[in-house]
PDB file of C-alpha atoms in Angstrom:
ATOM      1  CA  MET A   1       0.220  -0.345   0.051  1.00  0.00           C
ATOM      2  CA  ALA A   2       1.681   3.617  -0.750  1.00  0.00           C
ATOM      3  CA  GLY A   3       0.243   6.044   1.594  1.00  0.00           C
ATOM      4  CA  ASN A   4      -2.879   6.077   3.311  1.00  0.00           C
ATOM      5  CA  THR A   5      -5.272   6.936   0.450  1.00  0.00           C
ATOM      6  CA  GLY A   6      -7.199   3.481   0.862  1.00  0.00           C
ATOM      7  CA  HIS A   7      -6.073   2.713  -3.271  1.00  0.00           C
ATOM      8  CA  ALA A   8      -3.258  -0.055  -3.396  1.00  0.00           C
ATOM      9  CA  LEU A   9      -0.935  -0.712  -5.717  1.00  0.00           C
ATOM     10  CA  GLN A  10       0.576  -4.266  -6.041  1.00  0.00           C
ATOM     11  CA  GLU A  11       4.306  -4.409  -3.485  1.00  0.00           C
ATOM     12  CA  GLN A  12       5.879  -5.556  -7.075  1.00  0.00           C
ATOM     13  CA  THR A  13       4.344  -2.171  -8.405  1.00  0.00           C
ATOM     14  CA  VAL A  14       5.556   0.568  -5.439  1.00  0.00           C
ATOM     15  CA  GLU A  15       9.010  -0.428  -5.985  1.00  0.00           C
ATOM     16  CA  TRP A  16       9.609  -0.642  -9.195  1.00  0.00           C
ATOM     17  CA  ILE A  17       8.719   2.785  -9.322  1.00  0.00           C
ATOM     18  CA  LYS A  18      10.697   3.584  -6.692  1.00  0.00           C
ATOM     19  CA  ALA A  19      14.131   2.187  -8.008  1.00  0.00           C
ATOM     20  CA  GLN A  20      13.571   4.609 -11.027  1.00  0.00           C
ATOM     21  CA  PHE A  21      14.777   7.742  -8.774  1.00  0.00           C
ATOM     22  CA  ASP A  22      18.095   8.602  -8.546  1.00  0.00           C
ATOM     23  CA  GLU A  23      17.806   8.658  -5.285  1.00  0.00           C
ATOM     24  CA  PRO A  24      15.465   7.390  -2.502  1.00  0.00           C
ATOM     25  CA  VAL A  25      11.404   8.111  -1.837  1.00  0.00           C
ATOM     26  CA  GLU A  26       8.417   7.704  -0.708  1.00  0.00           C
ATOM     27  CA  ILE A  27       5.142   7.252  -2.672  1.00  0.00           C
ATOM     28  CA  THR A  28       3.049   9.762   0.304  1.00  0.00           C
ATOM     29  CA  ASN A  29      -0.145   9.185  -1.389  1.00  0.00           C
ATOM     30  CA  VAL A  30      -1.561   7.715  -4.956  1.00  0.00           C
ATOM     31  CA  GLN A  31      -5.037   8.697  -6.336  1.00  0.00           C
ATOM     32  CA  PRO A  32      -6.769   7.031  -9.123  1.00  0.00           C
ATOM     33  CA  LEU A  33      -7.686   9.437 -11.941  1.00  0.00           C
ATOM     34  CA  THR A  34     -11.046   9.758 -14.076  1.00  0.00           C
ATOM     35  CA  GLY A  35     -11.967   8.988 -17.231  1.00  0.00           C
ATOM     36  CA  ALA A  36      -9.367   6.477 -18.045  1.00  0.00           C
ATOM     37  CA  THR A  37     -11.116   3.021 -19.135  1.00  0.00           C
ATOM     38  CA  SER A  38      -8.768   1.528 -21.647  1.00  0.00           C
ATOM     39  CA  SER A  39      -5.934   1.286 -18.904  1.00  0.00           C
ATOM     40  CA  THR A  40      -5.574   2.513 -15.103  1.00  0.00           C
ATOM     41  CA  LEU A  41      -4.385   5.301 -14.870  1.00  0.00           C
ATOM     42  CA  PHE A  42      -2.849   6.890 -10.682  1.00  0.00           C
ATOM     43  CA  GLU A  43      -1.923  10.210 -10.241  1.00  0.00           C
ATOM     44  CA  LEU A  44       1.544   9.344  -7.952  1.00  0.00           C
ATOM     45  CA  VAL A  45       2.691  11.743  -4.822  1.00  0.00           C
ATOM     46  CA  VAL A  46       6.575  11.008  -4.908  1.00  0.00           C
ATOM     47  CA  THR A  47       8.610  13.515  -2.615  1.00  0.00           C
ATOM     48  CA  LYS A  48      12.635  12.895  -1.963  1.00  0.00           C
ATOM     49  CA  SER A  49      14.690  15.284  -0.044  1.00  0.00           C
ATOM     50  CA  SER A  50      12.074  16.649   1.637  1.00  0.00           C
ATOM     51  CA  SER A  51      10.215  18.030  -1.756  1.00  0.00           C
ATOM     52  CA  GLU A  52       6.898  16.663  -3.699  1.00  0.00           C
ATOM     53  CA  ARG A  53       5.961  15.994  -7.100  1.00  0.00           C
ATOM     54  CA  SER A  54       3.828  15.242  -8.853  1.00  0.00           C
ATOM     55  CA  TYR A  55       3.882  11.662 -11.844  1.00  0.00           C
ATOM     56  CA  VAL A  56       0.929   9.254 -13.898  1.00  0.00           C
ATOM     57  CA  LEU A  57       1.448   5.407 -13.352  1.00  0.00           C
ATOM     58  CA  ARG A  58      -0.371   3.684 -16.210  1.00  0.00           C
ATOM     59  CA  LEU A  59      -1.620   0.203 -15.526  1.00  0.00           C
ATOM     60  CA  PHE A  60      -1.718  -1.310 -19.488  1.00  0.00           C
ATOM     61  CA  HIS A  61      -4.572  -4.032 -17.664  1.00  0.00           C
ATOM     62  CA  LYS A  62      -6.886  -4.858 -21.089  1.00  0.00           C
ATOM     63  CA  THR A  63      -5.392  -9.054 -21.997  1.00  0.00           C
ATOM     64  CA  ASP A  64      -7.091  -8.923 -25.409  1.00  0.00           C
ATOM     65  CA  TRP A  65      -5.442  -4.989 -26.297  1.00  0.00           C
ATOM     66  CA  LEU A  66      -1.859  -6.919 -25.304  1.00  0.00           C
ATOM     67  CA  LYS A  67      -2.814  -9.684 -27.527  1.00  0.00           C
ATOM     68  CA  LYS A  68      -3.784  -7.797 -30.390  1.00  0.00           C
ATOM     69  CA  GLU A  69      -0.664  -5.601 -29.196  1.00  0.00           C
ATOM     70  CA  PRO A  70       1.536  -6.827 -26.617  1.00  0.00           C
ATOM     71  CA  ASP A  71       4.155  -2.913 -27.281  1.00  0.00           C
ATOM     72  CA  LEU A  72       1.519  -0.786 -24.959  1.00  0.00           C
ATOM     73  CA  ALA A  73       3.764   1.020 -23.122  1.00  0.00           C
ATOM     74  CA  GLN A  74       6.642   0.976 -25.284  1.00  0.00           C
ATOM     75  CA  HIS A  75       4.427   2.519 -27.421  1.00  0.00           C
ATOM     76  CA  GLU A  76       3.374   6.060 -25.445  1.00  0.00           C
ATOM     77  CA  ALA A  77       6.957   5.144 -24.226  1.00  0.00           C
ATOM     78  CA  ALA A  78       8.049   6.108 -27.650  1.00  0.00           C
ATOM     79  CA  SER A  79       4.854   8.769 -29.229  1.00  0.00           C
ATOM     80  CA  LEU A  80       6.300  10.393 -25.791  1.00  0.00           C
ATOM     81  CA  GLN A  81      10.161  10.860 -26.339  1.00  0.00           C
ATOM     82  CA  TYR A  82       9.061  10.921 -29.756  1.00  0.00           C
ATOM     83  CA  ALA A  83       6.700  14.071 -29.537  1.00  0.00           C
ATOM     84  CA  GLU A  84       8.621  16.191 -26.697  1.00  0.00           C
ATOM     85  CA  LYS A  85      12.007  15.657 -28.484  1.00  0.00           C
ATOM     86  CA  MET A  86       9.667  17.546 -30.926  1.00  0.00           C
ATOM     87  CA  GLY A  87       8.897  20.586 -29.121  1.00  0.00           C
ATOM     88  CA  LEU A  88       5.146  19.985 -28.280  1.00  0.00           C
ATOM     89  CA  THR A  89       3.567  19.949 -25.146  1.00  0.00           C
ATOM     90  CA  VAL A  90       2.808  15.613 -23.120  1.00  0.00           C
ATOM     91  CA  PRO A  91       4.233  14.088 -20.519  1.00  0.00           C
ATOM     92  CA  HIS A  92       7.875  13.622 -19.963  1.00  0.00           C
ATOM     93  CA  LEU A  93       9.024   9.769 -19.322  1.00  0.00           C
ATOM     94  CA  VAL A  94      10.354   8.233 -15.814  1.00  0.00           C
ATOM     95  CA  ALA A  95      10.266   5.332 -17.045  1.00  0.00           C
ATOM     96  CA  TYR A  96       7.862   2.023 -18.491  1.00  0.00           C
ATOM     97  CA  ASP A  97       7.557  -1.627 -18.117  1.00  0.00           C
ATOM     98  CA  VAL A  98       6.865  -3.211 -21.719  1.00  0.00           C
ATOM     99  CA  THR A  99       6.347  -6.846 -20.721  1.00  0.00           C
ATOM    100  CA  GLY A 100       5.488  -6.220 -15.959  1.00  0.00           C
ATOM    101  CA  GLU A 101       8.063  -8.545 -15.971  1.00  0.00           C
ATOM    102  CA  GLU A 102       9.878  -5.663 -12.915  1.00  0.00           C
ATOM    103  CA  SER A 103       6.471  -3.497 -12.438  1.00  0.00           C
ATOM    104  CA  GLY A 104       3.665  -6.886 -11.751  1.00  0.00           C
ATOM    105  CA  VAL A 105       1.636  -5.410 -15.099  1.00  0.00           C
ATOM    106  CA  PRO A 106       3.058  -3.148 -18.439  1.00  0.00           C
ATOM    107  CA  ALA A 107       2.599   0.366 -16.995  1.00  0.00           C
ATOM    108  CA  VAL A 108       3.995   3.730 -17.900  1.00  0.00           C
ATOM    109  CA  LEU A 109       4.910   6.079 -15.715  1.00  0.00           C
ATOM    110  CA  MET A 110       5.431   9.968 -16.444  1.00  0.00           C
ATOM    111  CA  SER A 111       5.564  13.296 -14.862  1.00  0.00           C
ATOM    112  CA  LYS A 112       1.772  14.526 -14.224  1.00  0.00           C
ATOM    113  CA  MET A 113       1.006  17.663 -17.129  1.00  0.00           C
ATOM    114  CA  PRO A 114      -0.922  20.967 -15.403  1.00  0.00           C
ATOM    115  CA  GLY A 115      -4.282  21.578 -16.363  1.00  0.00           C
ATOM    116  CA  SER A 116      -7.768  19.902 -15.726  1.00  0.00           C
ATOM    117  CA  VAL A 117     -10.182  18.467 -18.815  1.00  0.00           C
ATOM    118  CA  VAL A 118     -13.215  20.832 -20.284  1.00  0.00           C
ATOM    119  CA  LEU A 119     -16.240  18.969 -21.825  1.00  0.00           C
ATOM    120  CA  GLN A 120     -18.750  21.930 -20.968  1.00  0.00           C
ATOM    121  CA  PRO A 121     -16.192  25.197 -21.465  1.00  0.00           C
ATOM    122  CA  SER A 122     -17.786  28.795 -21.191  1.00  0.00           C
ATOM    123  CA  ASN A 123     -17.184  30.037 -24.084  1.00  0.00           C
ATOM    124  CA  ASP A 124     -17.903  28.136 -27.482  1.00  0.00           C
ATOM    125  CA  ASP A 125     -15.207  29.779 -30.151  1.00  0.00           C
ATOM    126  CA  ILE A 126     -12.151  29.946 -28.003  1.00  0.00           C
ATOM    127  CA  TRP A 127     -12.846  26.163 -26.869  1.00  0.00           C
ATOM    128  CA  LEU A 128     -12.920  24.745 -29.941  1.00  0.00           C
ATOM    129  CA  ASP A 129     -10.631  27.280 -31.173  1.00  0.00           C
ATOM    130  CA  GLU A 130      -7.602  26.268 -29.707  1.00  0.00           C
ATOM    131  CA  LEU A 131      -8.640  22.291 -29.723  1.00  0.00           C
ATOM    132  CA  ALA A 132      -8.126  22.745 -33.429  1.00  0.00           C
ATOM    133  CA  SER A 133      -4.614  25.610 -33.162  1.00  0.00           C
ATOM    134  CA  ASN A 134      -3.431  22.489 -30.820  1.00  0.00           C
ATOM    135  CA  LEU A 135      -4.093  20.221 -33.343  1.00  0.00           C
ATOM    136  CA  ALA A 136      -2.781  21.465 -36.667  1.00  0.00           C
ATOM    137  CA  LYS A 137       0.090  22.365 -34.657  1.00  0.00           C
ATOM    138  CA  LEU A 138       0.979  19.043 -33.889  1.00  0.00           C
ATOM    139  CA  HIS A 139      -0.001  18.313 -37.526  1.00  0.00           C
ATOM    140  CA  GLN A 140       3.500  20.714 -37.901  1.00  0.00           C
ATOM    141  CA  THR A 141       4.912  17.931 -36.912  1.00  0.00           C
ATOM    142  CA  SER A 142       7.370  15.638 -39.322  1.00  0.00           C
ATOM    143  CA  ALA A 143       6.666  12.079 -38.241  1.00  0.00           C
ATOM    144  CA  GLY A 144      10.456  11.077 -39.388  1.00  0.00           C
ATOM    145  CA  ASP A 145      11.011   7.406 -38.870  1.00  0.00           C
ATOM    146  CA  PHE A 146       9.180   7.443 -35.744  1.00  0.00           C
ATOM    147  CA  PRO A 147       8.746   3.485 -36.019  1.00  0.00           C
ATOM    148  CA  TYR A 148       4.535   3.222 -35.477  1.00  0.00           C
ATOM    149  CA  GLU A 149       2.217   3.462 -38.450  1.00  0.00           C
ATOM    150  CA  TYR A 150      -0.616   4.602 -39.562  1.00  0.00           C
ATOM    151  CA  PHE A 151      -3.842   1.566 -39.301  1.00  0.00           C
ATOM    152  CA  PRO A 152      -7.191   1.454 -39.535  1.00  0.00           C
ATOM    153  CA  TYR A 153      -9.771  -0.360 -36.897  1.00  0.00           C
ATOM    154  CA  ASN A 154     -12.279  -2.256 -38.326  1.00  0.00           C
ATOM    155  CA  ASP A 155     -12.506  -3.720 -41.747  1.00  0.00           C
ATOM    156  CA  ALA A 156     -15.218  -1.723 -43.104  1.00  0.00           C
ATOM    157  CA  PHE A 157     -15.489  -4.743 -46.292  1.00  0.00           C
ATOM    158  CA  LEU A 158     -16.535  -7.277 -43.353  1.00  0.00           C
ATOM    159  CA  LEU A 159     -18.491  -4.291 -41.495  1.00  0.00           C
ATOM    160  CA  GLU A 160     -22.363  -5.559 -40.432  1.00  0.00           C
ATOM    161  CA  LYS A 161     -25.430  -3.639 -41.377  1.00  0.00           C
ATOM    162  CA  PRO A 162     -25.930  -2.056 -38.458  1.00  0.00           C
ATOM    163  CA  THR A 163     -29.555  -2.834 -37.067  1.00  0.00           C
ATOM    164  CA  TRP A 164     -29.114  -0.103 -34.699  1.00  0.00           C
ATOM    165  CA  SER A 165     -30.024   2.517 -37.122  1.00  0.00           C
ATOM    166  CA  LYS A 166     -32.480   4.680 -38.543  1.00  0.00           C
ATOM    167  CA  VAL A 167     -30.210   4.323 -42.399  1.00  0.00           C
ATOM    168  CA  GLN A 168     -28.682   1.063 -42.253  1.00  0.00           C
ATOM    169  CA  ASN A 169     -28.298   1.553 -46.883  1.00  0.00           C
ATOM    170  CA  ASP A 170     -26.636   4.538 -45.849  1.00  0.00           C
ATOM    171  CA  TRP A 171     -23.697   3.306 -42.674  1.00  0.00           C
ATOM    172  CA  MET A 172     -23.465   0.707 -45.822  1.00  0.00           C
ATOM    173  CA  ARG A 173     -22.720   2.803 -48.767  1.00  0.00           C
ATOM    174  CA  ALA A 174     -20.268   4.040 -46.159  1.00  0.00           C
ATOM    175  CA  PHE A 175     -18.660   0.794 -45.910  1.00  0.00           C
ATOM    176  CA  TYR A 176     -18.175   0.376 -48.923  1.00  0.00           C
ATOM    177  CA  ILE A 177     -16.315   4.407 -49.319  1.00  0.00           C
ATOM    178  CA  VAL A 178     -14.205   3.045 -46.925  1.00  0.00           C
ATOM    179  CA  SER A 179     -13.329  -0.637 -48.066  1.00  0.00           C
ATOM    180  CA  GLY A 180     -12.269   1.212 -51.331  1.00  0.00           C
ATOM    181  CA  SER A 181      -8.714   2.629 -52.576  1.00  0.00           C
ATOM    182  CA  ARG A 182      -7.506   4.900 -49.782  1.00  0.00           C
ATOM    183  CA  PRO A 183      -6.414   8.487 -51.450  1.00  0.00           C
ATOM    184  CA  ALA A 184      -3.134   9.903 -51.659  1.00  0.00           C
ATOM    185  CA  PHE A 185      -1.800  11.335 -48.067  1.00  0.00           C
ATOM    186  CA  ARG A 186       0.795  13.927 -46.417  1.00  0.00           C
ATOM    187  CA  GLU A 187       3.090  11.675 -44.065  1.00  0.00           C
ATOM    188  CA  CYS A 188       2.625  13.591 -40.443  1.00  0.00           C
ATOM    189  CA  LEU A 189       2.344  12.753 -36.956  1.00  0.00           C
ATOM    190  CA  ILE A 190      -0.737  11.732 -35.409  1.00  0.00           C
ATOM    191  CA  HIS A 191      -2.051  11.474 -32.523  1.00  0.00           C
ATOM    192  CA  ARG A 192      -4.360   8.663 -33.011  1.00  0.00           C
ATOM    193  CA  ASP A 193      -7.478   9.628 -30.237  1.00  0.00           C
ATOM    194  CA  PHE A 194      -6.959  13.077 -29.972  1.00  0.00           C
ATOM    195  CA  HIS A 195     -10.805  14.416 -28.858  1.00  0.00           C
ATOM    196  CA  PRO A 196     -11.774  16.430 -25.510  1.00  0.00           C
ATOM    197  CA  ALA A 197     -11.030  14.495 -22.802  1.00  0.00           C
ATOM    198  CA  ASN A 198      -6.913  13.756 -22.851  1.00  0.00           C
ATOM    199  CA  VAL A 199      -6.826  17.706 -24.036  1.00  0.00           C
ATOM    200  CA  LEU A 200      -5.532  19.372 -20.610  1.00  0.00           C
ATOM    201  CA  TRP A 201      -7.026  23.185 -20.167  1.00  0.00           C
ATOM    202  CA  GLU A 202      -5.641  25.518 -17.627  1.00  0.00           C
ATOM    203  CA  ASN A 203      -6.895  30.034 -18.127  1.00  0.00           C
ATOM    204  CA  ARG A 204      -8.704  28.865 -20.942  1.00  0.00           C
ATOM    205  CA  GLN A 205      -5.734  27.685 -22.945  1.00  0.00           C
ATOM    206  CA  VAL A 206      -4.454  23.566 -23.959  1.00  0.00           C
ATOM    207  CA  SER A 207      -2.075  23.017 -21.513  1.00  0.00           C
ATOM    208  CA  ALA A 208      -0.837  19.106 -22.293  1.00  0.00           C
ATOM    209  CA  ILE A 209      -2.385  16.632 -24.517  1.00  0.00           C
ATOM    210  CA  VAL A 210      -1.957  13.228 -22.779  1.00  0.00           C
ATOM    211  CA  ASP A 211      -2.785   9.448 -23.746  1.00  0.00           C
ATOM    212  CA  TRP A 212      -0.049   8.964 -26.220  1.00  0.00           C
ATOM    213  CA  VAL A 213      -0.528   5.808 -26.725  1.00  0.00           C
ATOM    214  CA  ASN A 214      -1.742   4.838 -29.898  1.00  0.00           C
ATOM    215  CA  ALA A 215       0.887   7.856 -31.490  1.00  0.00           C
ATOM    216  CA  CYS A 216       2.382   6.764 -35.685  1.00  0.00           C
ATOM    217  CA  ARG A 217       2.932   8.014 -38.812  1.00  0.00           C
ATOM    218  CA  GLY A 218      -0.358   9.067 -40.707  1.00  0.00           C
ATOM    219  CA  PRO A 219      -3.373  11.041 -42.111  1.00  0.00           C
ATOM    220  CA  ALA A 220      -3.575  14.305 -40.181  1.00  0.00           C
ATOM    221  CA  GLY A 221      -7.800  13.761 -41.755  1.00  0.00           C
ATOM    222  CA  ILE A 222      -7.540  10.971 -39.252  1.00  0.00           C
ATOM    223  CA  ASP A 223      -7.409  12.976 -36.278  1.00  0.00           C
ATOM    224  CA  VAL A 224      -9.130  15.490 -37.538  1.00  0.00           C
ATOM    225  CA  GLY A 225     -11.853  13.102 -38.609  1.00  0.00           C
ATOM    226  CA  HIS A 226     -11.161  11.676 -35.205  1.00  0.00           C
ATOM    227  CA  CYS A 227     -11.881  14.091 -32.425  1.00  0.00           C
ATOM    228  CA  ARG A 228     -15.028  15.485 -35.392  1.00  0.00           C
ATOM    229  CA  VAL A 229     -16.669  12.084 -34.733  1.00  0.00           C
ATOM    230  CA  ASN A 230     -15.884  12.583 -30.914  1.00  0.00           C
ATOM    231  CA  LEU A 231     -18.430  16.438 -32.186  1.00  0.00           C
ATOM    232  CA  ALA A 232     -20.762  15.092 -32.722  1.00  0.00           C
ATOM    233  CA  GLN A 233     -21.540  12.591 -30.688  1.00  0.00           C
ATOM    234  CA  MET A 234     -21.540  14.857 -27.128  1.00  0.00           C
ATOM    235  CA  TYR A 235     -22.702  18.338 -29.162  1.00  0.00           C
ATOM    236  CA  GLY A 236     -23.832  17.718 -32.768  1.00  0.00           C
ATOM    237  CA  ILE A 237     -23.125  17.954 -36.632  1.00  0.00           C
ATOM    238  CA  SER A 238     -22.579  22.280 -35.968  1.00  0.00           C
ATOM    239  CA  VAL A 239     -19.652  22.364 -33.579  1.00  0.00           C
ATOM    240  CA  ALA A 240     -18.219  18.933 -35.039  1.00  0.00           C
ATOM    241  CA  ASN A 241     -18.040  21.338 -38.794  1.00  0.00           C
ATOM    242  CA  ASP A 242     -17.064  24.817 -36.607  1.00  0.00           C
ATOM    243  CA  PHE A 243     -14.228  22.435 -35.464  1.00  0.00           C
ATOM    244  CA  LEU A 244     -13.276  21.241 -39.238  1.00  0.00           C
ATOM    245  CA  ALA A 245     -13.408  25.452 -40.121  1.00  0.00           C
ATOM    246  CA  ALA A 246     -11.679  26.449 -38.088  1.00  0.00           C
ATOM    247  CA  TYR A 247      -9.163  23.504 -38.466  1.00  0.00           C
ATOM    248  CA  GLU A 248      -9.019  24.249 -41.865  1.00  0.00           C
ATOM    249  CA  ARG A 249      -8.239  28.342 -40.986  1.00  0.00           C
ATOM    250  CA  HIS A 250      -5.140  26.930 -38.438  1.00  0.00           C
ATOM    251  CA  ALA A 251      -3.377  24.316 -40.915  1.00  0.00           C
ATOM    252  CA  GLY A 252      -3.825  26.086 -43.933  1.00  0.00           C
ATOM    253  CA  SER A 253      -2.344  24.783 -46.990  1.00  0.00           C
ATOM    254  CA  ASP A 254      -0.587  22.075 -45.275  1.00  0.00           C
ATOM    255  CA  PHE A 255      -4.275  20.814 -44.921  1.00  0.00           C
ATOM    256  CA  LYS A 256      -5.831  19.659 -47.290  1.00  0.00           C
ATOM    257  CA  TYR A 257      -9.949  18.022 -46.371  1.00  0.00           C
ATOM    258  CA  ASP A 258     -10.848  15.169 -47.551  1.00  0.00           C
ATOM    259  CA  PRO A 259     -14.150  13.644 -46.506  1.00  0.00           C
ATOM    260  CA  TYR A 260     -13.050   9.731 -46.618  1.00  0.00           C
ATOM    261  CA  TRP A 261     -10.932   9.855 -43.832  1.00  0.00           C
ATOM    262  CA  ASP A 262     -13.895  11.283 -41.479  1.00  0.00           C
ATOM    263  CA  LEU A 263     -15.202   8.204 -42.970  1.00  0.00           C
ATOM    264  CA  VAL A 264     -13.091   6.059 -42.090  1.00  0.00           C
ATOM    265  CA  SER A 265     -12.788   7.029 -38.615  1.00  0.00           C
ATOM    266  CA  LEU A 266     -16.372   6.877 -38.420  1.00  0.00           C
ATOM    267  CA  THR A 267     -16.382   3.416 -39.158  1.00  0.00           C
ATOM    268  CA  ASP A 268     -13.335   2.982 -36.545  1.00  0.00           C
ATOM    269  CA  ILE A 269     -15.224   3.310 -33.738  1.00  0.00           C
ATOM    270  CA  LEU A 270     -18.563   0.981 -34.672  1.00  0.00           C
ATOM    271  CA  ASP A 271     -18.110  -2.454 -32.220  1.00  0.00           C
ATOM    272  CA  GLY A 272     -21.479  -3.399 -32.177  1.00  0.00           C
ATOM    273  CA  SER A 273     -24.792  -1.060 -31.084  1.00  0.00           C
ATOM    274  CA  PRO A 274     -22.874   2.885 -30.123  1.00  0.00           C
ATOM    275  CA  THR A 275     -23.294   4.190 -26.025  1.00  0.00           C
ATOM    276  CA  VAL A 276     -22.264   6.642 -24.709  1.00  0.00           C
ATOM    277  CA  TYR A 277     -18.052   6.723 -24.765  1.00  0.00           C
ATOM    278  CA  PRO A 278     -17.654   6.455 -20.048  1.00  0.00           C
ATOM    279  CA  GLY A 279     -15.482   8.695 -19.552  1.00  0.00           C
ATOM    280  CA  TRP A 280     -17.368  11.600 -21.277  1.00  0.00           C
ATOM    281  CA  LYS A 281     -20.050  11.011 -18.039  1.00  0.00           C
ATOM    282  CA  ALA A 282     -16.924  11.008 -15.881  1.00  0.00           C
ATOM    283  CA  PHE A 283     -16.292  14.414 -16.469  1.00  0.00           C
ATOM    284  CA  GLY A 284     -19.056  15.402 -15.725  1.00  0.00           C
ATOM    285  CA  MET A 285     -20.930  15.902 -19.379  1.00  0.00           C
ATOM    286  CA  LYS A 286     -24.981  15.757 -18.865  1.00  0.00           C
ATOM    287  CA  GLY A 287     -27.493  15.361 -20.905  1.00  0.00           C
ATOM    288  CA  LEU A 288     -26.406  12.131 -23.172  1.00  0.00           C
ATOM    289  CA  SER A 289     -28.168   9.399 -23.900  1.00  0.00           C
ATOM    290  CA  ASN A 290     -27.620   5.837 -26.144  1.00  0.00           C
ATOM    291  CA  GLU A 291     -30.502   6.808 -28.042  1.00  0.00           C
ATOM    292  CA  LEU A 292     -28.942  10.668 -29.052  1.00  0.00           C
ATOM    293  CA  VAL A 293     -25.482   9.260 -29.822  1.00  0.00           C
ATOM    294  CA  ARG A 294     -27.324   7.181 -31.576  1.00  0.00           C
ATOM    295  CA  HIS A 295     -29.527   8.872 -33.922  1.00  0.00           C
ATOM    296  CA  ARG A 296     -26.544  12.098 -33.774  1.00  0.00           C
ATOM    297  CA  LEU A 297     -24.281   9.085 -35.685  1.00  0.00           C
ATOM    298  CA  ASP A 298     -26.895   8.473 -38.604  1.00  0.00           C
ATOM    299  CA  ASP A 299     -26.802  12.428 -39.020  1.00  0.00           C
ATOM    300  CA  TYR A 300     -23.314  12.900 -39.012  1.00  0.00           C
ATOM    301  CA  LEU A 301     -22.897  10.395 -41.707  1.00  0.00           C
ATOM    302  CA  LEU A 302     -25.328  11.838 -43.744  1.00  0.00           C
ATOM    303  CA  SER A 303     -23.919  14.270 -43.748  1.00  0.00           C
ATOM    304  CA  LEU A 304     -20.260  12.758 -44.133  1.00  0.00           C
ATOM    305  CA  LEU A 305     -22.110  11.089 -47.124  1.00  0.00           C
ATOM    306  CA  ASP A 306     -23.700  14.141 -48.727  1.00  0.00           C
ATOM    307  CA  ARG A 307     -19.910  16.258 -48.503  1.00  0.00           C
ATOM    308  CA  PHE A 308     -18.442  13.675 -50.131  1.00  0.00           C
ATOM    309  CA  ASP A 309     -20.744  13.448 -53.356  1.00  0.00           C
ATOM    310  CA  ASP A 310     -20.331  17.756 -53.756  1.00  0.00           C
ATOM    311  CA  TYR A 311     -15.943  16.483 -53.127  1.00  0.00           C
TER     312      TYR A 311
END
């Protein structure tokens, strides 16, 4: 047990954490962090030489994800190191254990960044503009020889007709489009999971982008599309479109919009009947229901098909 908060870490994990520092330390507080759905996150207060600092520990516990991608800890570690080297505001990597042999389970230890998630901003325009400008800045980063490459999460050719939808045939058309030829794109560093719950804010400005386990070389349109499909579910199509317009202003001639990537991002989130993402609820988002999310996804799909037809 670390500290007296009642939140237990394995003794093996505690000893691994302590071993990452060049002087004796004590873990004086452990608190689970809100919003993590595919891994477990803890904030740790580490005391050394009478000073305290906060760190974040990510533990990869989902066996099905680890079977598909056994190097998750190494992937996030490489992403953090590369992004920091490129001048992006991200957590600083302290240590990682790819197999969990030393830490108990695969783990990443990193610095805790200032700020908090904001899902219900006081000024939507400023919030969207900040989101867009920070993503555009990220995409100015060359992917160089970064070893991880983009791949879609779903094979659209194998997706079945969504019985939950009121526009099932339109979904089948989207699957057909996505399973076709992929347009050419300019490769850059992409976050691969950029959405409002992975962005921290302080004084109405973005203070950090977190959760880098999926970063890779790929098309900017995938990050834009993933954020847009999240915004469409949370707030509706108009907010998703406002984000795209803001991103295009900040990216300028470096970005050429293609609705194909929006359609890929939409089909990538499908895994049965859509439901409200638990992370949104954890961060205080209210007013959403599974029915509303499904309705908004249908509407968003139709808007994308209209864009595709006009493209």
